[in-house]
Short mmCIF file of C-alpha atoms and ligand atoms in Angstrom, two decimals:
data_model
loop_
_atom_site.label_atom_id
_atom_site.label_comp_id
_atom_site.label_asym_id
_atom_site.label_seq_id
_atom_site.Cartn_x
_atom_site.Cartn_y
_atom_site.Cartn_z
CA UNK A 1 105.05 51.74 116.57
CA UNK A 2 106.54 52.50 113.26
CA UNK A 3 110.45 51.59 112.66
CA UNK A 4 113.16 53.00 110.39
CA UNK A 5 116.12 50.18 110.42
CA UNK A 6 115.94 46.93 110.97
CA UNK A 7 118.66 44.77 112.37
CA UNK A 8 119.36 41.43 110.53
CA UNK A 9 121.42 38.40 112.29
CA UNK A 10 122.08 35.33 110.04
CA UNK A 11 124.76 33.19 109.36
CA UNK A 12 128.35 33.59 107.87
CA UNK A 13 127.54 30.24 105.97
CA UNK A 14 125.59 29.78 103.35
CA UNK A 15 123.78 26.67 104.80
CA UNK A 16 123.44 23.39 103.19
CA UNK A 17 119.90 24.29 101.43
CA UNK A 18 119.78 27.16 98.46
CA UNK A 19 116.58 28.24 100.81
CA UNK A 20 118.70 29.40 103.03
CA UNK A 21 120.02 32.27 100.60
CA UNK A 22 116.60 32.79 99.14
CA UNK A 23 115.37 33.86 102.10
CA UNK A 24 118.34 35.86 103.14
CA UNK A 25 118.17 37.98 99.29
CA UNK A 26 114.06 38.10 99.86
CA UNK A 27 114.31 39.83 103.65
CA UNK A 28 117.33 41.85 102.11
CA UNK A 29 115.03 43.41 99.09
CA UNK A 30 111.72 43.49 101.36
CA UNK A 31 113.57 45.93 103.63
CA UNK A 32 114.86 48.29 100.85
CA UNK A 33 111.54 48.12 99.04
CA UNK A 34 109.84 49.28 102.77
CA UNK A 35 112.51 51.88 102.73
CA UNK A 36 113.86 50.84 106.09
CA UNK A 37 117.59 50.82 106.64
CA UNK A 38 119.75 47.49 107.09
CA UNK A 39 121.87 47.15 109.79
CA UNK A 40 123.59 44.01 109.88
CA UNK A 41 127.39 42.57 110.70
CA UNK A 42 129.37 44.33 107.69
CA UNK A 43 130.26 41.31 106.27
CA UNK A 44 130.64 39.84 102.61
CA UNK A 45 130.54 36.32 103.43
CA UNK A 46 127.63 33.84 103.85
CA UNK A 47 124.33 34.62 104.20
CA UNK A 48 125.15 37.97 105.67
CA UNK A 49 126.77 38.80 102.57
CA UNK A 50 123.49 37.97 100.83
CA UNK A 51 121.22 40.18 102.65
CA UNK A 52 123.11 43.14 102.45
CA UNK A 53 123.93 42.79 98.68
CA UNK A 54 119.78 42.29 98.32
CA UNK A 55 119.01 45.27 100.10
CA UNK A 56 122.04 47.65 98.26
CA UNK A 57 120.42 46.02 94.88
CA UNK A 58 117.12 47.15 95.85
CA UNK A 59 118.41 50.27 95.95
CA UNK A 60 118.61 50.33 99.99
CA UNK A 61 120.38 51.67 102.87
CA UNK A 62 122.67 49.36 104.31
CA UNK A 63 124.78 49.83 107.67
CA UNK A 64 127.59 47.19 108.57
CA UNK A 65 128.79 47.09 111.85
CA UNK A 66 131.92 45.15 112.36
CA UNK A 67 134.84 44.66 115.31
CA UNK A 68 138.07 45.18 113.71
CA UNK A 69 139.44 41.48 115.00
CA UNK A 70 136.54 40.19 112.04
CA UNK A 71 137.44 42.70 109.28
CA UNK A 72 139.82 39.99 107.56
CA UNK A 73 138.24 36.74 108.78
CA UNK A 74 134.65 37.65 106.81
CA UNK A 75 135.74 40.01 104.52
CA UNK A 76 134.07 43.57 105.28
CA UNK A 77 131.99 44.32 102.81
CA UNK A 78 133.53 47.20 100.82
CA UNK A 79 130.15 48.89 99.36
CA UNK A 80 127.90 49.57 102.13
CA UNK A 81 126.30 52.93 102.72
CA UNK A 82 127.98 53.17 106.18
CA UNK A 83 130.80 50.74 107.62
CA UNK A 84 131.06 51.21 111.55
CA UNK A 85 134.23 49.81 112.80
CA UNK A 86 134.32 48.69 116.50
CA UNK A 87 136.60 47.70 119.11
CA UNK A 88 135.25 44.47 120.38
CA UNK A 89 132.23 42.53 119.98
CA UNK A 90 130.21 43.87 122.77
CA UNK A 91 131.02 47.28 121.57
CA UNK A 92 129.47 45.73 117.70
CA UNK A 93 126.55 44.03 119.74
CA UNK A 94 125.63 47.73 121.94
CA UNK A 95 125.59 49.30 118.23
CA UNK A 96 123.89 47.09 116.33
CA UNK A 97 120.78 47.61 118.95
CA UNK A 98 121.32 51.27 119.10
CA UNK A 99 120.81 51.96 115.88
CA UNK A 100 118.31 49.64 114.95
CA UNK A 101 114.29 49.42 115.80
CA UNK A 102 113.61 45.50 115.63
CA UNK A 103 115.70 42.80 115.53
CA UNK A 104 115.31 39.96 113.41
CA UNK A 105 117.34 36.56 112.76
CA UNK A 106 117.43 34.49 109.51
CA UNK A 107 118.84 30.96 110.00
CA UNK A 108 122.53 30.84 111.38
CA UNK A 109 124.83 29.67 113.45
CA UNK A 110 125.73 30.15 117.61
CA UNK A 111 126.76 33.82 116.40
CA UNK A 112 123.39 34.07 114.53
CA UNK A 113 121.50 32.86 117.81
CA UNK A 114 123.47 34.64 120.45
CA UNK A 115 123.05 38.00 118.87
CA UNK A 116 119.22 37.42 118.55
CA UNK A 117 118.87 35.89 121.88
CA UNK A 118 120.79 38.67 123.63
CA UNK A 119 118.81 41.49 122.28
CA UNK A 120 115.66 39.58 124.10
CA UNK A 121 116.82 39.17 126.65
CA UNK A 122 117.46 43.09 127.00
CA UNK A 123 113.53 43.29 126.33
CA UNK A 124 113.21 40.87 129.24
CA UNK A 125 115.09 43.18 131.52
CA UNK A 126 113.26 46.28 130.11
CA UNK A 127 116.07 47.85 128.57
CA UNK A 128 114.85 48.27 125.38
CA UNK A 129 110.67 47.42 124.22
CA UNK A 130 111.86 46.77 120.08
CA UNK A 131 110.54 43.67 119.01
CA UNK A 132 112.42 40.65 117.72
CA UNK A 133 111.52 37.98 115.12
CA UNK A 134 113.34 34.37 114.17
CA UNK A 135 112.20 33.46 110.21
CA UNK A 136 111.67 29.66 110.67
CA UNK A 137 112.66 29.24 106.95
CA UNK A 138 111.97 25.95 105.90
CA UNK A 139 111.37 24.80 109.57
CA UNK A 140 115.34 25.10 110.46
CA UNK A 141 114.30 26.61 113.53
CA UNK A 142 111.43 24.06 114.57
CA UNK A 143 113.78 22.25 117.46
CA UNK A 144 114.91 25.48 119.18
CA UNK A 145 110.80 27.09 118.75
CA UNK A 146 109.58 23.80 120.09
CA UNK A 147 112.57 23.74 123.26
CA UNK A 148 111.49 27.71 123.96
CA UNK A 149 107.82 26.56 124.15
CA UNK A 150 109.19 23.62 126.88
CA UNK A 151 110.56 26.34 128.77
CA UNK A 152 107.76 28.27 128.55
CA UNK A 153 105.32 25.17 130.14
CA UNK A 154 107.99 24.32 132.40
CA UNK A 155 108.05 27.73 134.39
CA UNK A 156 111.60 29.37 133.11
CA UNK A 157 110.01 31.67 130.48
CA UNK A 158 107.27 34.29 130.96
CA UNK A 159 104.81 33.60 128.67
CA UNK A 160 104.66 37.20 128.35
CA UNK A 161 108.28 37.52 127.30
CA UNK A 162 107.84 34.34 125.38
CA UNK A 163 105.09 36.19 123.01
CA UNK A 164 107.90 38.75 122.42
CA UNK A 165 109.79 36.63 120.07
CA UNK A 166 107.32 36.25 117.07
CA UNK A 167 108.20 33.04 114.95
CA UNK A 168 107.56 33.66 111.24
CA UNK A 169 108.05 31.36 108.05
CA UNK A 170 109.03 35.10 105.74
CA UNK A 171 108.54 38.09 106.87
CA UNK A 172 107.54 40.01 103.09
CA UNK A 173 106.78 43.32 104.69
CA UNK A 174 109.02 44.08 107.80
CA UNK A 175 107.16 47.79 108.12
CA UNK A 176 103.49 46.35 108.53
CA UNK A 177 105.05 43.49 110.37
CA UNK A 178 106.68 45.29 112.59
CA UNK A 179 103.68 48.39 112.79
CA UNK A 180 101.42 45.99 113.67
CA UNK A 181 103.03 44.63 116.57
P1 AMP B 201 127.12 32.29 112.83
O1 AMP B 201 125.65 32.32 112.97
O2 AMP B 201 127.80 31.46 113.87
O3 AMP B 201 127.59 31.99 111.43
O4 AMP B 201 127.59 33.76 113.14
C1 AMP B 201 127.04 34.84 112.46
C2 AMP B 201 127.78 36.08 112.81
O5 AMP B 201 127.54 36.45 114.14
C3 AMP B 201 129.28 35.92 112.76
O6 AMP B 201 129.75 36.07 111.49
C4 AMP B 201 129.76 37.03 113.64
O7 AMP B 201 129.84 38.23 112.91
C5 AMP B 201 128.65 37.15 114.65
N1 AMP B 201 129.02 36.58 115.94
C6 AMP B 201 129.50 35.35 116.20
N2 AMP B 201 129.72 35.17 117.51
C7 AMP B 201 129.35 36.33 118.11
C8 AMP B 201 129.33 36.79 119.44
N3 AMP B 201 129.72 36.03 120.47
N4 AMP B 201 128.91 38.06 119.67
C9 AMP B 201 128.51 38.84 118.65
N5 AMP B 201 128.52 38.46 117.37
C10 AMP B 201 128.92 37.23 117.09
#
């Protein structure tokens, strides 16, 4: 399958580690130099600040989708190709996944991981088939990789559904990542 946008989730911090944002401005330019849109939480702050401004330097297309209750709290980001402005968070969430073709989280926060972790389980229930990828930069993700892979042994995740979450340390080319799969 080939995609067209791809969704980014990562945090509204910056992290403790300069990694953090390294990766963030790397998966940012990767998907403008692939030609694939952004779609991502309209922010300015953090690392989702980060990515976008990557992608818009890279010369890419970059839609934010943001609830109005967030607009103030982390800053909209006031040069994006597109800002869509929604009316809750669900509303944000159903959006975000319309309009993008894979799903992928950077390191983050709860927000970060329920966003990602929503969006498979939809694959799990069959409601969408668009695959989803956590970037393990620097290993930040090792605990929660490690717990999903207890689950996994222990009978509460398919191992089928488990092989739909592809763990990556970068991910340089999201098109041929993502084509491949
Ligand atoms: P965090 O990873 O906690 O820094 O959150 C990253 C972003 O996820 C936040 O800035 C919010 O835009 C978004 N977010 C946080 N909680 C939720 C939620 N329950 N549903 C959807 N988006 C959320």
């Amino acid at each position: 399958m080939s995609i067209r946008s791809v969704c980014v989730y990562c945090g509204s911090q910056m992290g403790a580690s300069p990694s953090y944002a390294r990766a963030a401005a790397a998966l940012g330019e990767a998907i403008a130099r692939d030609g694939l849109t952004l779609v991502y939480g309209g922010a300015s702050v953090g690392l989702m600040g980060v990515v976008a401004n990557a992608a818009l330097g890279a010369g890419g297309q970059v839609i934010g989708v943001m609830p109005r209750i967030l607009m103030r709290r982390e800053l909209a980001h006031p040069a994006l190709t597109e800002l869509v402005v929604t009316e809750s968070m669900q509303e944000r969430k159903a959006k975000m996944a319309e309009l993008s073709d894979a799903f992928v989280a950077l390191p983050g926060g709860i927000g970060t991981l329920d966003e990602l972790f929503e969006m498979w389980t939809w694959a799990q229930l069959g409601l969408h088939a668009k695959p989803c990828a956590l970037i393990n930069t620097d290993g930040y993700y090792d605990e929660i990789v490690n717990f999903l892979d207890r689950a996994t042994r222990d009978g509460f995740l398919r191992p089928a559904i488990r092989a739909l979450l592809r763990v990556v340390p970068q991910l340089p080319s999201p098109s041929a990542f993502f084509t491949d799969s």
